[in-house]
mmCIF file of C-alpha atoms in Angstrom:
data_model
loop_
_atom_site.group_PDB
_atom_site.id
_atom_site.type_symbol
_atom_site.label_atom_id
_atom_site.label_comp_id
_atom_site.label_asym_id
_atom_site.label_seq_id
_atom_site.Cartn_x
_atom_site.Cartn_y
_atom_site.Cartn_z
ATOM 1 C CA GLY A 1 -84.259 61.010 25.114
ATOM 2 C CA ASP A 2 -84.302 64.044 22.972
ATOM 3 C CA SER A 3 -81.715 65.631 21.444
ATOM 4 C CA VAL A 4 -80.043 67.698 18.573
ATOM 5 C CA THR A 5 -77.537 66.861 16.445
ATOM 6 C CA GLN A 6 -75.376 70.315 14.576
ATOM 7 C CA MET A 7 -73.252 70.136 12.052
ATOM 8 C CA GLU A 8 -69.448 70.700 13.213
ATOM 9 C CA GLY A 9 -67.950 74.030 13.439
ATOM 10 C CA PRO A 10 -66.306 76.541 12.764
ATOM 11 C CA VAL A 11 -67.843 77.669 9.296
ATOM 12 C CA THR A 12 -65.777 80.182 7.082
ATOM 13 C CA LEU A 13 -67.020 81.691 4.770
ATOM 14 C CA SER A 14 -66.886 84.995 2.481
ATOM 15 C CA GLU A 15 -68.969 87.972 2.558
ATOM 16 C CA GLU A 16 -71.842 87.234 0.352
ATOM 17 C CA ALA A 17 -71.820 83.354 0.447
ATOM 18 C CA PHE A 18 -74.542 81.270 0.652
ATOM 19 C CA LEU A 19 -74.721 79.676 4.104
ATOM 20 C CA THR A 20 -75.878 76.113 5.194
ATOM 21 C CA ILE A 21 -76.200 75.133 8.749
ATOM 22 C CA ASN A 22 -77.493 71.660 9.021
ATOM 23 C CA CYS A 23 -79.258 70.810 12.726
ATOM 24 C CA THR A 24 -81.815 67.513 13.355
ATOM 25 C CA TYR A 25 -82.890 66.404 15.849
ATOM 26 C CA THR A 26 -84.347 63.324 17.702
ATOM 27 C CA ALA A 27 -87.430 63.506 19.947
ATOM 28 C CA THR A 28 -91.322 61.617 20.927
ATOM 29 C CA GLY A 29 -94.139 63.700 19.485
ATOM 30 C CA TYR A 30 -93.756 67.195 18.191
ATOM 31 C CA PRO A 31 -91.445 69.411 19.498
ATOM 32 C CA SER A 32 -90.916 73.597 18.855
ATOM 33 C CA LEU A 33 -87.778 73.611 16.861
ATOM 34 C CA PHE A 34 -85.784 76.904 17.673
ATOM 35 C CA TRP A 35 -82.417 78.492 16.498
ATOM 36 C CA TYR A 36 -80.726 80.847 18.567
ATOM 37 C CA VAL A 37 -77.800 83.126 17.862
ATOM 38 C CA GLN A 38 -74.837 83.811 20.592
ATOM 39 C CA TYR A 39 -72.727 87.509 19.342
ATOM 40 C CA PRO A 40 -69.151 87.770 21.076
ATOM 41 C CA GLY A 41 -69.370 88.609 24.523
ATOM 42 C CA GLU A 42 -73.179 88.144 24.830
ATOM 43 C CA GLY A 43 -75.816 85.801 25.906
ATOM 44 C CA LEU A 44 -78.149 84.154 23.086
ATOM 45 C CA GLN A 45 -80.908 85.853 21.413
ATOM 46 C CA LEU A 46 -83.893 83.970 19.531
ATOM 47 C CA LEU A 47 -83.082 83.887 15.828
ATOM 48 C CA LEU A 48 -86.477 82.255 14.397
ATOM 49 C CA LYS A 49 -88.418 79.302 15.375
ATOM 50 C CA ALA A 50 -91.304 76.975 14.019
ATOM 51 C CA THR A 51 -93.537 74.735 16.023
ATOM 52 C CA LYS A 52 -95.044 72.569 13.501
ATOM 53 C CA ALA A 53 -94.309 70.443 10.848
ATOM 54 C CA ASP A 54 -93.870 72.146 7.571
ATOM 55 C CA ASP A 55 -93.839 75.644 8.946
ATOM 56 C CA LYS A 56 -90.842 78.099 8.188
ATOM 57 C CA GLY A 57 -89.160 80.327 10.600
ATOM 58 C CA SER A 58 -87.785 83.476 9.084
ATOM 59 C CA ASN A 59 -85.581 86.739 10.549
ATOM 60 C CA LYS A 60 -83.171 88.982 9.522
ATOM 61 C CA GLY A 61 -82.530 86.954 5.934
ATOM 62 C CA PHE A 62 -82.315 83.373 8.039
ATOM 63 C CA GLU A 63 -84.772 80.509 7.382
ATOM 64 C CA ALA A 64 -85.257 77.115 8.671
ATOM 65 C CA THR A 65 -88.240 74.726 8.002
ATOM 66 C CA TYR A 66 -89.545 72.164 10.196
ATOM 67 C CA ARG A 67 -89.224 68.715 8.646
ATOM 68 C CA LYS A 68 -91.008 66.030 9.888
ATOM 69 C CA GLU A 69 -90.116 63.286 7.678
ATOM 70 C CA THR A 70 -86.417 63.850 7.673
ATOM 71 C CA THR A 71 -86.163 65.428 11.630
ATOM 72 C CA SER A 72 -84.250 68.166 9.995
ATOM 73 C CA PHE A 73 -84.502 72.501 10.988
ATOM 74 C CA HIS A 74 -81.409 73.034 8.437
ATOM 75 C CA LEU A 75 -80.355 77.016 8.890
ATOM 76 C CA GLU A 76 -80.451 79.050 5.864
ATOM 77 C CA LYS A 77 -78.900 82.674 4.327
ATOM 78 C CA GLY A 78 -79.076 83.030 0.958
ATOM 79 C CA SER A 79 -75.964 85.908 1.474
ATOM 80 C CA VAL A 80 -74.250 86.675 5.028
ATOM 81 C CA GLN A 81 -72.347 89.661 6.068
ATOM 82 C CA VAL A 82 -69.448 90.116 8.736
ATOM 83 C CA SER A 83 -71.660 90.581 11.235
ATOM 84 C CA ASP A 84 -73.032 87.587 11.217
ATOM 85 C CA SER A 85 -70.046 86.191 12.767
ATOM 86 C CA ALA A 86 -71.395 84.352 15.453
ATOM 87 C CA VAL A 87 -71.990 80.524 17.195
ATOM 88 C CA TYR A 88 -75.420 79.637 16.592
ATOM 89 C CA PHE A 89 -77.404 76.802 18.179
ATOM 90 C CA CYS A 90 -80.393 74.649 17.305
ATOM 91 C CA ALA A 91 -82.560 73.769 20.044
ATOM 92 C CA LEU A 92 -85.806 72.196 20.517
ATOM 93 C CA GLY A 93 -88.813 72.530 23.149
ATOM 94 C CA ALA A 94 -88.803 69.436 25.009
ATOM 95 C CA GLY A 95 -92.050 67.829 23.499
ATOM 96 C CA SER A 96 -92.491 65.305 25.052
ATOM 97 C CA SER A 97 -92.211 66.373 28.405
ATOM 98 C CA ASN A 98 -94.238 69.392 28.757
ATOM 99 C CA THR A 99 -91.895 71.402 30.732
ATOM 100 C CA GLY A 100 -90.581 74.309 28.848
ATOM 101 C CA LYS A 101 -87.438 72.899 28.309
ATOM 102 C CA LEU A 102 -85.169 73.616 25.896
ATOM 103 C CA ILE A 103 -82.862 70.654 24.114
ATOM 104 C CA PHE A 104 -79.751 72.564 22.515
ATOM 105 C CA GLY A 105 -77.101 71.468 19.942
ATOM 106 C CA GLN A 106 -73.261 72.045 20.530
ATOM 107 C CA GLY A 107 -73.331 75.131 18.810
ATOM 108 C CA THR A 108 -71.894 76.161 15.177
ATOM 109 C CA THR A 109 -69.323 78.870 14.911
ATOM 110 C CA LEU A 110 -69.957 81.447 11.849
ATOM 111 C CA GLN A 111 -66.977 83.660 10.855
ATOM 112 C CA VAL A 112 -67.475 85.971 7.388
ATOM 113 C CA LYS A 113 -64.592 87.098 6.138
ATOM 114 C CA PRO A 114 -64.781 90.429 4.191
ATOM 115 C CA ASP B 1 -82.342 98.517 30.977
ATOM 116 C CA ALA B 2 -81.767 94.521 30.260
ATOM 117 C CA ASP B 3 -84.554 92.358 31.130
ATOM 118 C CA VAL B 4 -82.521 89.238 32.000
ATOM 119 C CA THR B 5 -79.387 90.837 34.366
ATOM 120 C CA GLN B 6 -76.807 88.290 35.661
ATOM 121 C CA THR B 7 -73.550 89.879 38.232
ATOM 122 C CA PRO B 8 -70.719 89.335 38.574
ATOM 123 C CA ARG B 9 -70.201 89.218 35.120
ATOM 124 C CA ASN B 10 -66.898 87.802 35.374
ATOM 125 C CA ARG B 11 -65.491 85.956 37.940
ATOM 126 C CA ILE B 12 -62.114 84.289 39.211
ATOM 127 C CA THR B 13 -61.774 82.276 42.059
ATOM 128 C CA LYS B 14 -59.972 79.279 43.601
ATOM 129 C CA THR B 15 -60.708 75.860 44.212
ATOM 130 C CA GLY B 16 -63.065 75.040 47.747
ATOM 131 C CA LYS B 17 -64.275 78.389 47.448
ATOM 132 C CA ARG B 18 -67.917 79.022 47.573
ATOM 133 C CA ILE B 19 -69.331 81.161 44.875
ATOM 134 C CA MET B 20 -72.804 82.662 44.245
ATOM 135 C CA LEU B 21 -73.934 83.948 40.834
ATOM 136 C CA GLU B 22 -77.230 85.832 40.705
ATOM 137 C CA CYS B 23 -79.640 85.970 38.170
ATOM 138 C CA SER B 24 -82.351 89.067 38.339
ATOM 139 C CA GLN B 25 -85.374 89.468 35.686
ATOM 140 C CA THR B 26 -87.957 92.292 35.014
ATOM 141 C CA LYS B 27 -89.821 90.598 32.015
ATOM 142 C CA GLY B 28 -92.375 89.303 35.110
ATOM 143 C CA HIS B 29 -91.720 84.879 33.896
ATOM 144 C CA ASP B 30 -92.598 82.740 35.652
ATOM 145 C CA ARG B 31 -89.904 79.901 34.676
ATOM 146 C CA MET B 32 -86.561 80.354 35.652
ATOM 147 C CA TYR B 33 -83.046 78.594 34.578
ATOM 148 C CA TRP B 34 -79.624 78.182 34.638
ATOM 149 C CA TYR B 35 -77.114 76.682 31.999
ATOM 150 C CA ARG B 36 -73.597 76.347 31.230
ATOM 151 C CA GLN B 37 -71.521 76.535 28.376
ATOM 152 C CA ASP B 38 -68.717 74.278 27.437
ATOM 153 C CA PRO B 39 -66.772 74.993 24.128
ATOM 154 C CA GLY B 40 -68.323 71.817 21.904
ATOM 155 C CA LEU B 41 -70.993 70.853 24.665
ATOM 156 C CA GLY B 42 -73.365 73.340 23.929
ATOM 157 C CA LEU B 43 -75.885 74.692 26.763
ATOM 158 C CA ARG B 44 -76.461 72.508 29.541
ATOM 159 C CA LEU B 45 -79.174 72.596 31.926
ATOM 160 C CA ILE B 46 -78.252 72.770 35.578
ATOM 161 C CA TYR B 47 -81.395 73.359 37.394
ATOM 162 C CA TYR B 48 -84.479 74.997 36.562
ATOM 163 C CA SER B 49 -87.910 76.738 38.616
ATOM 164 C CA PHE B 50 -91.370 77.056 37.591
ATOM 165 C CA ASP B 51 -92.506 79.235 40.645
ATOM 166 C CA VAL B 52 -90.999 80.238 43.927
ATOM 167 C CA LYS B 53 -91.953 76.814 45.661
ATOM 168 C CA ASP B 54 -90.433 74.768 42.353
ATOM 169 C CA ILE B 55 -86.966 73.843 41.949
ATOM 170 C CA ASN B 56 -86.244 70.988 39.696
ATOM 171 C CA LYS B 57 -82.358 69.446 39.270
ATOM 172 C CA GLY B 58 -81.399 69.327 35.063
ATOM 173 C CA GLU B 59 -78.919 67.182 33.947
ATOM 174 C CA ILE B 60 -76.288 68.612 35.368
ATOM 175 C CA SER B 61 -77.097 69.047 38.814
ATOM 176 C CA ASP B 62 -74.168 68.012 41.278
ATOM 177 C CA GLY B 63 -71.759 69.906 42.838
ATOM 178 C CA TYR B 64 -74.094 73.362 42.193
ATOM 179 C CA SER B 65 -77.181 74.801 44.347
ATOM 180 C CA VAL B 66 -79.879 77.368 43.445
ATOM 181 C CA SER B 67 -82.448 79.383 45.789
ATOM 182 C CA ARG B 68 -85.302 81.245 44.273
ATOM 183 C CA GLN B 69 -85.633 83.880 46.175
ATOM 184 C CA ALA B 70 -88.823 85.876 44.608
ATOM 185 C CA GLN B 71 -90.059 85.660 41.103
ATOM 186 C CA ALA B 72 -87.536 87.773 39.917
ATOM 187 C CA LYS B 73 -84.326 86.378 41.140
ATOM 188 C CA PHE B 74 -82.949 83.029 40.910
ATOM 189 C CA SER B 75 -79.600 82.423 42.620
ATOM 190 C CA LEU B 76 -77.076 79.788 41.163
ATOM 191 C CA SER B 77 -74.615 78.596 44.466
ATOM 192 C CA LEU B 78 -70.961 76.817 43.606
ATOM 193 C CA GLU B 79 -70.369 75.561 47.521
ATOM 194 C CA SER B 80 -66.770 74.228 47.206
ATOM 195 C CA ALA B 81 -65.537 75.546 43.668
ATOM 196 C CA ILE B 82 -63.804 72.983 41.303
ATOM 197 C CA PRO B 83 -61.231 73.811 38.575
ATOM 198 C CA ASN B 84 -63.692 71.674 36.159
ATOM 199 C CA GLN B 85 -66.710 74.090 36.852
ATOM 200 C CA THR B 86 -64.725 76.929 34.943
ATOM 201 C CA ALA B 87 -67.639 78.126 32.323
ATOM 202 C CA LEU B 88 -69.785 80.315 30.931
ATOM 203 C CA TYR B 89 -72.839 80.800 32.818
ATOM 204 C CA PHE B 90 -76.134 81.589 31.943
ATOM 205 C CA CYS B 91 -79.385 82.581 33.354
ATOM 206 C CA ALA B 92 -82.616 82.105 31.162
ATOM 207 C CA THR B 93 -86.491 83.065 31.658
ATOM 208 C CA SER B 94 -89.601 81.874 30.113
ATOM 209 C CA ASP B 95 -92.987 82.839 29.546
ATOM 210 C CA PHE B 96 -96.050 79.702 30.620
ATOM 211 C CA GLU B 97 -99.559 80.259 29.076
ATOM 212 C CA GLY B 98 -100.977 77.045 30.827
ATOM 213 C CA PRO B 99 -101.028 73.282 30.573
ATOM 214 C CA GLY B 100 -100.519 72.204 26.592
ATOM 215 C CA ARG B 101 -99.670 75.745 26.002
ATOM 216 C CA GLU B 102 -95.975 75.904 26.671
ATOM 217 C CA ARG B 103 -93.815 78.916 25.593
ATOM 218 C CA TYR B 104 -90.488 77.288 24.938
ATOM 219 C CA GLU B 105 -88.763 80.863 23.543
ATOM 220 C CA GLN B 106 -86.279 81.110 26.668
ATOM 221 C CA PHE B 107 -84.727 85.091 27.058
ATOM 222 C CA PHE B 108 -81.678 84.534 28.200
ATOM 223 C CA GLY B 109 -78.880 87.377 30.392
ATOM 224 C CA PRO B 110 -75.667 88.483 29.596
ATOM 225 C CA GLY B 111 -73.327 85.018 31.164
ATOM 226 C CA THR B 112 -71.022 85.548 33.798
ATOM 227 C CA ARG B 113 -67.762 83.737 33.298
ATOM 228 C CA LEU B 114 -66.802 81.655 35.763
ATOM 229 C CA THR B 115 -62.925 80.798 36.552
ATOM 230 C CA VAL B 116 -61.969 78.155 38.794
ATOM 231 C CA LEU B 117 -57.844 78.278 39.643
#
Protein backbone atom coordinates (compact mmCIF):
# COMPACT_ATOMS: atom_id res chain seq x y z
CA GLY A 1 0.00 0.00 0.00
CA ASP A 2 0.89 3.65 -0.07
CA SER A 3 3.49 4.79 2.47
CA VAL A 4 5.78 7.66 3.43
CA THR A 5 9.24 7.40 4.99
CA GLN A 6 11.01 10.33 6.61
CA MET A 7 14.52 10.63 7.92
CA GLU A 8 14.96 9.84 11.58
CA GLY A 9 15.18 12.68 14.00
CA PRO A 10 15.78 14.65 16.02
CA VAL A 11 17.71 17.07 13.85
CA THR A 12 19.66 19.71 15.75
CA LEU A 13 21.06 22.70 13.89
CA SER A 14 22.55 26.05 14.71
CA GLU A 15 20.73 29.18 13.62
CA GLU A 16 21.36 30.09 9.94
CA ALA A 17 22.38 26.52 9.05
CA PHE A 18 21.03 24.75 5.95
CA LEU A 19 18.21 22.29 6.52
CA THR A 20 17.30 19.15 4.61
CA ILE A 21 14.70 16.67 5.81
CA ASN A 22 14.42 13.67 3.53
CA CYS A 23 11.08 12.18 2.53
CA THR A 24 10.43 9.31 0.14
CA TYR A 25 7.14 7.74 -0.76
CA THR A 26 5.57 4.63 -2.25
CA ALA A 27 2.31 5.07 -4.08
CA THR A 28 0.38 3.98 -7.10
CA GLY A 29 -0.86 6.67 -9.40
CA TYR A 30 0.16 10.28 -8.98
CA PRO A 31 -0.36 11.42 -5.41
CA SER A 32 -0.27 14.97 -4.13
CA LEU A 33 2.54 15.57 -1.64
CA PHE A 34 2.56 17.76 1.44
CA TRP A 35 4.73 19.02 4.26
CA TYR A 36 2.96 19.84 7.51
CA VAL A 37 4.53 21.52 10.54
CA GLN A 38 3.55 21.11 14.18
CA TYR A 39 4.79 23.79 16.56
CA PRO A 40 4.95 22.91 20.26
CA GLY A 41 1.49 22.54 21.78
CA GLU A 42 -0.34 23.10 18.51
CA GLY A 43 -2.04 21.12 15.79
CA LEU A 44 -0.57 20.49 12.36
CA GLN A 45 -0.64 23.21 9.76
CA LEU A 46 0.11 22.96 6.08
CA LEU A 47 3.57 24.27 5.22
CA LEU A 48 3.67 23.57 1.47
CA LYS A 49 2.36 21.21 -1.18
CA ALA A 50 2.94 19.94 -4.70
CA THR A 51 0.37 18.23 -6.86
CA LYS A 52 2.34 16.88 -9.81
CA ALA A 53 5.81 15.83 -10.84
CA ASP A 54 8.48 18.57 -10.93
CA ASP A 55 6.24 21.00 -9.01
CA LYS A 56 8.05 23.00 -6.35
CA GLY A 57 6.14 23.96 -3.25
CA SER A 58 7.43 26.87 -1.21
CA ASN A 59 6.44 28.85 1.87
CA LYS A 60 8.22 30.79 4.63
CA GLY A 61 11.61 30.09 3.04
CA PHE A 62 11.00 26.33 2.89
CA GLU A 63 10.98 24.49 -0.43
CA ALA A 64 10.33 20.96 -1.65
CA THR A 65 10.31 19.57 -5.18
CA TYR A 66 8.16 16.63 -6.29
CA ARG A 67 10.62 14.16 -7.82
CA LYS A 68 8.74 11.32 -9.45
CA GLU A 69 11.88 9.57 -10.71
CA THR A 70 13.26 9.24 -7.18
CA THR A 71 9.84 9.20 -5.44
CA SER A 72 11.05 11.93 -3.12
CA PHE A 73 9.85 15.24 -1.68
CA HIS A 74 12.72 16.52 0.44
CA LEU A 75 12.21 19.64 2.54
CA GLU A 76 14.91 22.32 2.43
CA LYS A 77 15.55 25.72 3.92
CA GLY A 78 18.65 27.78 3.33
CA SER A 79 18.89 29.44 6.74
CA VAL A 80 16.93 28.15 9.70
CA GLN A 81 15.80 30.24 12.66
CA VAL A 82 15.07 29.30 16.25
CA SER A 83 11.39 29.82 15.47
CA ASP A 84 11.55 26.94 12.96
CA SER A 85 11.93 24.47 15.83
CA ALA A 86 9.00 22.09 15.38
CA VAL A 87 8.00 18.65 14.18
CA TYR A 88 7.76 18.28 10.40
CA PHE A 89 5.55 15.69 8.71
CA CYS A 90 5.68 14.58 5.11
CA ALA A 91 2.37 13.28 3.75
CA LEU A 92 0.81 12.05 0.56
CA GLY A 93 -2.74 12.23 -0.68
CA ALA A 94 -3.75 8.61 -1.14
CA GLY A 95 -3.35 8.72 -4.87
CA SER A 96 -4.66 5.31 -5.79
CA SER A 97 -7.95 5.53 -3.95
CA ASN A 98 -9.07 9.14 -4.41
CA THR A 99 -10.59 9.18 -0.95
CA GLY A 100 -9.16 12.45 0.29
CA LYS A 101 -7.13 10.60 2.91
CA LEU A 102 -3.61 11.60 3.84
CA ILE A 103 -0.85 9.15 4.73
CA PHE A 104 1.76 10.63 7.06
CA GLY A 105 5.39 9.88 7.70
CA GLN A 106 6.54 9.44 11.27
CA GLY A 107 7.60 13.06 11.70
CA THR A 108 11.02 14.65 12.13
CA THR A 109 11.77 16.87 15.09
CA LEU A 110 13.89 19.91 14.32
CA GLN A 111 15.61 21.85 17.06
CA VAL A 112 17.41 25.05 16.15
CA LYS A 113 19.85 26.49 18.66
CA PRO A 114 20.80 30.17 18.81
CA ASP B 1 -11.97 32.08 16.60
CA ALA B 2 -10.31 28.85 15.55
CA ASP B 3 -11.85 27.06 12.56
CA VAL B 4 -11.46 23.58 14.09
CA THR B 5 -11.89 23.22 17.84
CA GLN B 6 -11.48 20.21 20.09
CA THR B 7 -12.69 19.61 23.61
CA PRO B 8 -11.32 18.81 26.06
CA ARG B 9 -7.70 19.84 25.44
CA ASN B 10 -6.41 17.57 28.17
CA ARG B 11 -7.99 14.58 29.89
CA ILE B 12 -6.77 12.10 32.43
CA THR B 13 -8.94 9.06 32.99
CA LYS B 14 -8.79 5.54 34.38
CA THR B 15 -8.81 2.17 32.67
CA GLY B 16 -12.30 1.03 31.81
CA LYS B 17 -13.90 4.48 31.70
CA ARG B 18 -15.89 5.72 28.70
CA ILE B 19 -14.48 8.86 27.17
CA MET B 20 -15.80 11.17 24.45
CA LEU B 21 -13.66 13.64 22.55
CA GLU B 22 -15.48 16.30 20.58
CA CYS B 23 -14.61 18.20 17.46
CA SER B 24 -16.40 21.17 15.91
CA GLN B 25 -15.60 23.08 12.75
CA THR B 26 -16.77 26.32 11.18
CA LYS B 27 -15.08 25.79 7.81
CA GLY B 28 -18.16 24.29 6.20
CA HIS B 29 -16.22 21.21 5.12
CA ASP B 30 -17.99 17.93 4.53
CA ARG B 31 -15.05 15.68 5.37
CA MET B 32 -13.81 15.10 8.89
CA TYR B 33 -11.11 12.84 10.32
CA TRP B 34 -9.82 11.56 13.65
CA TYR B 35 -6.13 10.74 14.09
CA ARG B 36 -3.94 9.70 16.97
CA GLN B 37 -0.33 10.75 17.27
CA ASP B 38 2.25 8.64 19.06
CA PRO B 39 5.98 9.45 19.26
CA GLY B 40 7.87 7.92 16.35
CA LEU B 41 4.69 6.71 14.63
CA GLY B 42 3.40 9.89 13.08
CA LEU B 43 -0.35 10.29 12.69
CA ARG B 44 -2.56 7.28 12.21
CA LEU B 45 -6.12 7.50 10.96
CA ILE B 46 -8.79 6.17 13.32
CA TYR B 47 -12.06 7.06 11.53
CA TYR B 48 -13.20 9.40 8.82
CA SER B 49 -16.52 10.73 7.61
CA PHE B 50 -17.36 12.19 4.22
CA ASP B 51 -20.78 13.46 5.25
CA VAL B 52 -23.32 13.06 8.02
CA LYS B 53 -24.48 9.67 6.74
CA ASP B 54 -21.03 8.31 5.96
CA ILE B 55 -18.62 6.78 8.51
CA ASN B 56 -15.51 4.82 7.58
CA LYS B 57 -12.91 2.94 9.57
CA GLY B 58 -9.29 3.99 9.32
CA GLU B 59 -6.23 1.88 9.97
CA ILE B 60 -6.60 1.67 13.77
CA SER B 61 -10.34 1.76 14.57
CA ASP B 62 -10.44 -1.09 17.13
CA GLY B 63 -11.46 0.19 20.55
CA TYR B 64 -12.91 3.42 19.13
CA SER B 65 -16.26 4.57 17.80
CA VAL B 66 -17.44 7.82 16.25
CA SER B 67 -20.58 9.84 15.75
CA ARG B 68 -21.19 12.51 13.12
CA GLN B 69 -23.98 14.52 14.70
CA ALA B 70 -24.00 17.27 12.09
CA GLN B 71 -21.83 18.54 9.29
CA ALA B 72 -19.91 20.59 11.83
CA LYS B 73 -19.52 18.01 14.61
CA PHE B 74 -17.63 14.74 14.78
CA SER B 75 -17.11 12.93 18.11
CA LEU B 76 -14.70 10.15 18.99
CA SER B 77 -15.52 7.72 21.81
CA LEU B 78 -13.43 5.24 23.69
CA GLU B 79 -15.95 2.79 25.07
CA SER B 80 -13.61 1.29 27.66
CA ALA B 81 -10.31 3.15 27.80
CA ILE B 82 -7.05 1.25 28.16
CA PRO B 83 -3.55 2.59 28.86
CA ASN B 84 -2.24 2.04 25.32
CA GLN B 85 -4.83 4.55 24.12
CA THR B 86 -2.80 7.24 25.84
CA ALA B 87 -1.92 9.58 22.98
CA LEU B 88 -2.49 12.94 21.36
CA TYR B 89 -5.71 12.97 19.33
CA PHE B 90 -6.35 15.28 16.40
CA CYS B 91 -9.46 16.12 14.47
CA ALA B 92 -9.12 17.43 10.92
CA THR B 93 -11.37 18.60 8.10
CA SER B 94 -11.06 18.87 4.35
CA ASP B 95 -13.05 20.22 1.46
CA PHE B 96 -14.32 18.21 -1.49
CA GLU B 97 -14.89 19.52 -4.98
CA GLY B 98 -16.14 16.36 -6.63
CA PRO B 99 -14.95 13.01 -7.96
CA GLY B 100 -11.50 13.29 -9.48
CA ARG B 101 -10.98 16.72 -7.91
CA GLU B 102 -9.83 15.73 -4.48
CA ARG B 103 -8.70 18.47 -2.14
CA TYR B 104 -6.27 16.62 0.09
CA GLU B 105 -5.30 19.60 2.21
CA GLN B 106 -6.54 19.03 5.73
CA PHE B 107 -7.08 21.54 8.51
CA PHE B 108 -6.30 20.40 12.03
CA GLY B 109 -7.62 21.18 15.46
CA PRO B 110 -5.24 21.87 18.37
CA GLY B 111 -5.40 18.32 19.70
CA THR B 112 -6.55 16.55 22.84
CA ARG B 113 -3.94 14.99 25.09
CA LEU B 114 -5.48 11.87 26.63
CA THR B 115 -3.87 9.92 29.44
CA VAL B 116 -5.33 6.59 30.52
CA LEU B 117 -4.06 5.38 33.89
